[in-house]
Coordinates of C-alpha atoms in Angstrom, one line a residue:
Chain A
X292 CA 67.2 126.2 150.9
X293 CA 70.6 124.8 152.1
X294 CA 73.2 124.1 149.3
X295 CA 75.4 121.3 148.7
X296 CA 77.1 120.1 151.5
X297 CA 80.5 117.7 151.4
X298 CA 82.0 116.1 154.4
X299 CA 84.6 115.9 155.4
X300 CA 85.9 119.4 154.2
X301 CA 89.7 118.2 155.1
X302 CA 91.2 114.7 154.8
X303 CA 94.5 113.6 155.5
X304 CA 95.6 110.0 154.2
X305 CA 98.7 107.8 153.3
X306 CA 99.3 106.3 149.8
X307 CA 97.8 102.9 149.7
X308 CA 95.0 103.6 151.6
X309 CA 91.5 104.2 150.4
X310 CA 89.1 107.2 151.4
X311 CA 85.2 108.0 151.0
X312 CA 84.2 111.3 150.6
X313 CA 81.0 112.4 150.8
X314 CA 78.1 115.0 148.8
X315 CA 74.5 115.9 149.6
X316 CA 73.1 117.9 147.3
X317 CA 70.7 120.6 147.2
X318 CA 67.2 119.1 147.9
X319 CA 65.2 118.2 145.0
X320 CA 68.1 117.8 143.2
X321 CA 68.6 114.4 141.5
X322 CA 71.9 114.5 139.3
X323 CA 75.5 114.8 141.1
X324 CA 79.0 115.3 139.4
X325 CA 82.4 115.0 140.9
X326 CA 85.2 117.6 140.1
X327 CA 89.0 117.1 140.7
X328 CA 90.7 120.3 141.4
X329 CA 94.3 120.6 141.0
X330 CA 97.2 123.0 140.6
X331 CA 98.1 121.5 137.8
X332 CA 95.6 120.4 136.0
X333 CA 92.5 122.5 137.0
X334 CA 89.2 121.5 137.3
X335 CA 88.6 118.2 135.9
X336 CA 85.1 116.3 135.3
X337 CA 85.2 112.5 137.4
X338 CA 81.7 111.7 136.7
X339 CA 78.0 112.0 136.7
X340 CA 75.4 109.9 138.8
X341 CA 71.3 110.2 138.6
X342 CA 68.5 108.5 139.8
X343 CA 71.6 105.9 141.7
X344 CA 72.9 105.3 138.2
X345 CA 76.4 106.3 136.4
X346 CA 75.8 108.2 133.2
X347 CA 78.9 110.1 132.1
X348 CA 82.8 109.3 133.4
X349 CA 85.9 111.4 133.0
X350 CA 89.2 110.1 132.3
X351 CA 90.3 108.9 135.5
X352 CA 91.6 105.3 136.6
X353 CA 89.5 102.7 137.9
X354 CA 90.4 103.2 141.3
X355 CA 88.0 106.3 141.4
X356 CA 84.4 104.8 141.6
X357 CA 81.4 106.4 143.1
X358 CA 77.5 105.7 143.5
X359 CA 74.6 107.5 144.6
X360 CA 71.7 106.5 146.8
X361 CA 67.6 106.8 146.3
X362 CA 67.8 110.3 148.3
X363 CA 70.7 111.4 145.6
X364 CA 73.3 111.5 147.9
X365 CA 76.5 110.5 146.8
X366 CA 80.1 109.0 147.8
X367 CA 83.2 108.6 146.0
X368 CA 85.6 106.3 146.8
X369 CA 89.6 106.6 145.7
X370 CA 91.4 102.9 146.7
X371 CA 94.9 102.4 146.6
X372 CA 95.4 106.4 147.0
X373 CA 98.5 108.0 145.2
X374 CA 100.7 111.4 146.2
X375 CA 99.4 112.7 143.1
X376 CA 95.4 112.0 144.2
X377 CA 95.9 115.0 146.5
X378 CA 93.5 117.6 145.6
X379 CA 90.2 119.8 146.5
X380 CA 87.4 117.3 145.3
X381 CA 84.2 119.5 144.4
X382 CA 80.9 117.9 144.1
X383 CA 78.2 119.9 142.0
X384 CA 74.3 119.4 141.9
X385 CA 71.5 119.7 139.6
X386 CA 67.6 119.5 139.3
X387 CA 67.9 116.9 136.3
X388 CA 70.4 114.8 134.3
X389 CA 72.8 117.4 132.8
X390 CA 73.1 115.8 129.5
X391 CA 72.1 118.1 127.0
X392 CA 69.9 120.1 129.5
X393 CA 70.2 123.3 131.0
X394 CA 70.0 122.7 134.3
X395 CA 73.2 124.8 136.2
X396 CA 75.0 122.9 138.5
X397 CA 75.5 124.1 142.0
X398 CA 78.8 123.6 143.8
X399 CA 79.8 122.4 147.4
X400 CA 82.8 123.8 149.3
X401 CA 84.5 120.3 148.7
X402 CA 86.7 118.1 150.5
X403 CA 90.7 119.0 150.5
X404 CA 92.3 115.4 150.7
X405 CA 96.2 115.7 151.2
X406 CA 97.8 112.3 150.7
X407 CA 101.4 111.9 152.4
Chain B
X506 CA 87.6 118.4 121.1
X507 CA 86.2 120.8 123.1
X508 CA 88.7 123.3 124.9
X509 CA 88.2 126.3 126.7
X510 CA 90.8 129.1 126.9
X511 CA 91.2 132.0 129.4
X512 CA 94.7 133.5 128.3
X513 CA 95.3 135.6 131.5
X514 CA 96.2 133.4 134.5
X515 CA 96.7 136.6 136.8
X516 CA 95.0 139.8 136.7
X517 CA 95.7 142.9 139.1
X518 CA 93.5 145.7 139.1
X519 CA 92.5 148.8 141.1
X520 CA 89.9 149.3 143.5
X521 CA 87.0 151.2 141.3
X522 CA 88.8 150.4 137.9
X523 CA 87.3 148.0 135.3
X524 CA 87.7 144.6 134.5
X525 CA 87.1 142.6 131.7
X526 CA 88.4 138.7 132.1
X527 CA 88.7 136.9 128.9
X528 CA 87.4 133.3 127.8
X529 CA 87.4 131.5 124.8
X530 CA 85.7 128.5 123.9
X531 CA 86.2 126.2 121.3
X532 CA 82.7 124.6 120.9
X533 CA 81.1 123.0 117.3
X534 CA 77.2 123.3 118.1
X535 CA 75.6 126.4 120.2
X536 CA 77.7 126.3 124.0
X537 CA 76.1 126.2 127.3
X538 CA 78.5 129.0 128.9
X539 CA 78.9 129.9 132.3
X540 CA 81.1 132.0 134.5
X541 CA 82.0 131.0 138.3
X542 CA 83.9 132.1 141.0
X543 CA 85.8 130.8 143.6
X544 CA 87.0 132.3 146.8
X545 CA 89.9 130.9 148.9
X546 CA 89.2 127.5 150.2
X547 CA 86.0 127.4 148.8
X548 CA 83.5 125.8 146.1
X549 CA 82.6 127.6 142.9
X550 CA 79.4 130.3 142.9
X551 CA 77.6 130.6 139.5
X552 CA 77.9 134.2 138.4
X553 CA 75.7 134.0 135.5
X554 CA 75.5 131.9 132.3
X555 CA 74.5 131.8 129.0
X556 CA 72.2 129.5 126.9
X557 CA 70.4 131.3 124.3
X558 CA 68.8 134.8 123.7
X559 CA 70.4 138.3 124.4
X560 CA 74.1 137.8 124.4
X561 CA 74.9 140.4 126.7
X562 CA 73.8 138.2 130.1
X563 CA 73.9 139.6 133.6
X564 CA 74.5 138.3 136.8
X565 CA 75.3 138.4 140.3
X566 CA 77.6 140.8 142.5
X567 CA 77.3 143.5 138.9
X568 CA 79.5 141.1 136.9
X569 CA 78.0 141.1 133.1
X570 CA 79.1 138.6 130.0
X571 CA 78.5 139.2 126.5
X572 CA 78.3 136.1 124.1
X573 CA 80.1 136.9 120.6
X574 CA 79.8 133.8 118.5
X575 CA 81.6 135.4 115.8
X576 CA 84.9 135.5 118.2
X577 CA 83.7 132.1 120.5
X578 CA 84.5 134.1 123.1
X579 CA 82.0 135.2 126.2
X580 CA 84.1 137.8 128.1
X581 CA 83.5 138.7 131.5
X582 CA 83.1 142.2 133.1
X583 CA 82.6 144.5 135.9
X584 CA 82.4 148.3 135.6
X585 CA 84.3 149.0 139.0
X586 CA 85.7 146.3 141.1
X587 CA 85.4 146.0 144.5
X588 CA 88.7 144.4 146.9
X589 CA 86.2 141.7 147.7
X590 CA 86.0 140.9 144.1
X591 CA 89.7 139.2 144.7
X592 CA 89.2 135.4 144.0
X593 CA 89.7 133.1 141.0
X594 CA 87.5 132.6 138.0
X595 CA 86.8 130.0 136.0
X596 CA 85.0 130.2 132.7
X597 CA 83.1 126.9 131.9
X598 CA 81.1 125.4 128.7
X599 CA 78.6 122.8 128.7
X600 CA 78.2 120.4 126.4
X601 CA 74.7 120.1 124.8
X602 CA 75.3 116.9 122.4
X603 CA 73.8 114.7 125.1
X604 CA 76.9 113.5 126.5
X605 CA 77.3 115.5 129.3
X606 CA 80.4 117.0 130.6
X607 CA 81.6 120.3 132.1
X608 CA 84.4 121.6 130.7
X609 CA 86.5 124.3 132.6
X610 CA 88.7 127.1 131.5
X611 CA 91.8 127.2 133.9
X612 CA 90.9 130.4 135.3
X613 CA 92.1 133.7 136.0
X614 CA 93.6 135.1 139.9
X615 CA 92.3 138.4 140.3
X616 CA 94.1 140.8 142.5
X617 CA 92.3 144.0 143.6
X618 CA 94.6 146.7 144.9
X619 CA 93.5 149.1 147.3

């Protein structure tokens, strides 16, 4: 079974602009989460879609958004990018809406978006 | 709040010594606890986790944890590393009120000397 898959794996961009990465996850699998990864600040939690709906958010501006579509794959979208948005962007997968279940997420290799 | 602390941000060992990575969760009902690892440049891989039953869980690649609830602490180990055990990793704990979220230790480098 193939795992999660994220494209682009690189990104370069200038602030100001906006950028669309994409996640795929595992088949069968219905709930996606985003991930920041940083130096500085580690792994942090964006938010959670399933079944095309948002149902937990981290504590990031509005100008991080995402969605998901019927066959659970998912896009985030950063507008009006900023020198400190650059970071490795990890999307994670799991068979069922991980609030209070125990359903393990599965990660993707993420997308490593440098903003100059 | 919820917070999880892994004191050691680097670790070096020998080739064929032990290991033992540390983690500490603060956590008010029973934790969802997990252990990943992440190679250079790439995602995190689930080592093994921890919901309920025997505390002492095992997983992948002959990495072990053992729950202690008395210490909120779920301590990782390996009874003789291996050079390609050299990555980072990250202790995690799920929250189980509902609300879901992932929250991550900020993980340990481990170097393996040869």
């Amino acid at each position: 079974k193939a795992g999660v898959t994220q494209t682009p794996r690189y990104l370069i961009k200038t602030r100001g602009q906006q950028v669309t990465l994409s996640c795929s996850p595992i088949s069968g699998h219905r709930s996606v989460s985003w991930y920041q990864q940083t130096p500085g600040q580690g792994l942090q939690f964006l938010f959670e879609y399933f079944s095309e709906t948002q149902r937990n958010k981290g504590n990031f501006p509005g100008r991080f958004s995402g969605r998901q579509f019927s066959n659970s794959r998912s896009e985030m979208n950063v507008s009006t990018l900023e020198l400190g948005d650059s970071a490795l962007y990890l999307c994670a997968s799991s068979l069922e809406y991980a609030g209070g279940s125990t359903d393990t997420q599965y990660f993707g290799p993420g997308t490593r978006l440098t903003v100059l | 709040a919820q917070s999880v602390t892994q004191p050691d941000i680097h670790i070096t060992v020998s080739e064929g010594a032990s290991l033992e990575l540390r983690c500490n969760y603060s956590y008010g009902a029973t934790p969802y606890l997990f252990w990943y690892v992440q190679s250079p440049g790439q995602g995190l891989q689930l080592l093994l986790k921890y919901f309920s039953g025997d505390t002492l869980v095992q997983g992948i690649k002959g990495f072990e944890a053992e729950f202690k609830r008395s210490q909120s602490s779920f301590n990782l180990r390996k009874p003789s590393v291996h050079w390609s055990d050299a990555a980072e990793y990250f202790c995690a704990v799920g929250e189980t009120s509902g609300t879901y979220k992932y929250i991550f230790g900020t993980g340990t480098r481990l170097k393996v000397l040869a």
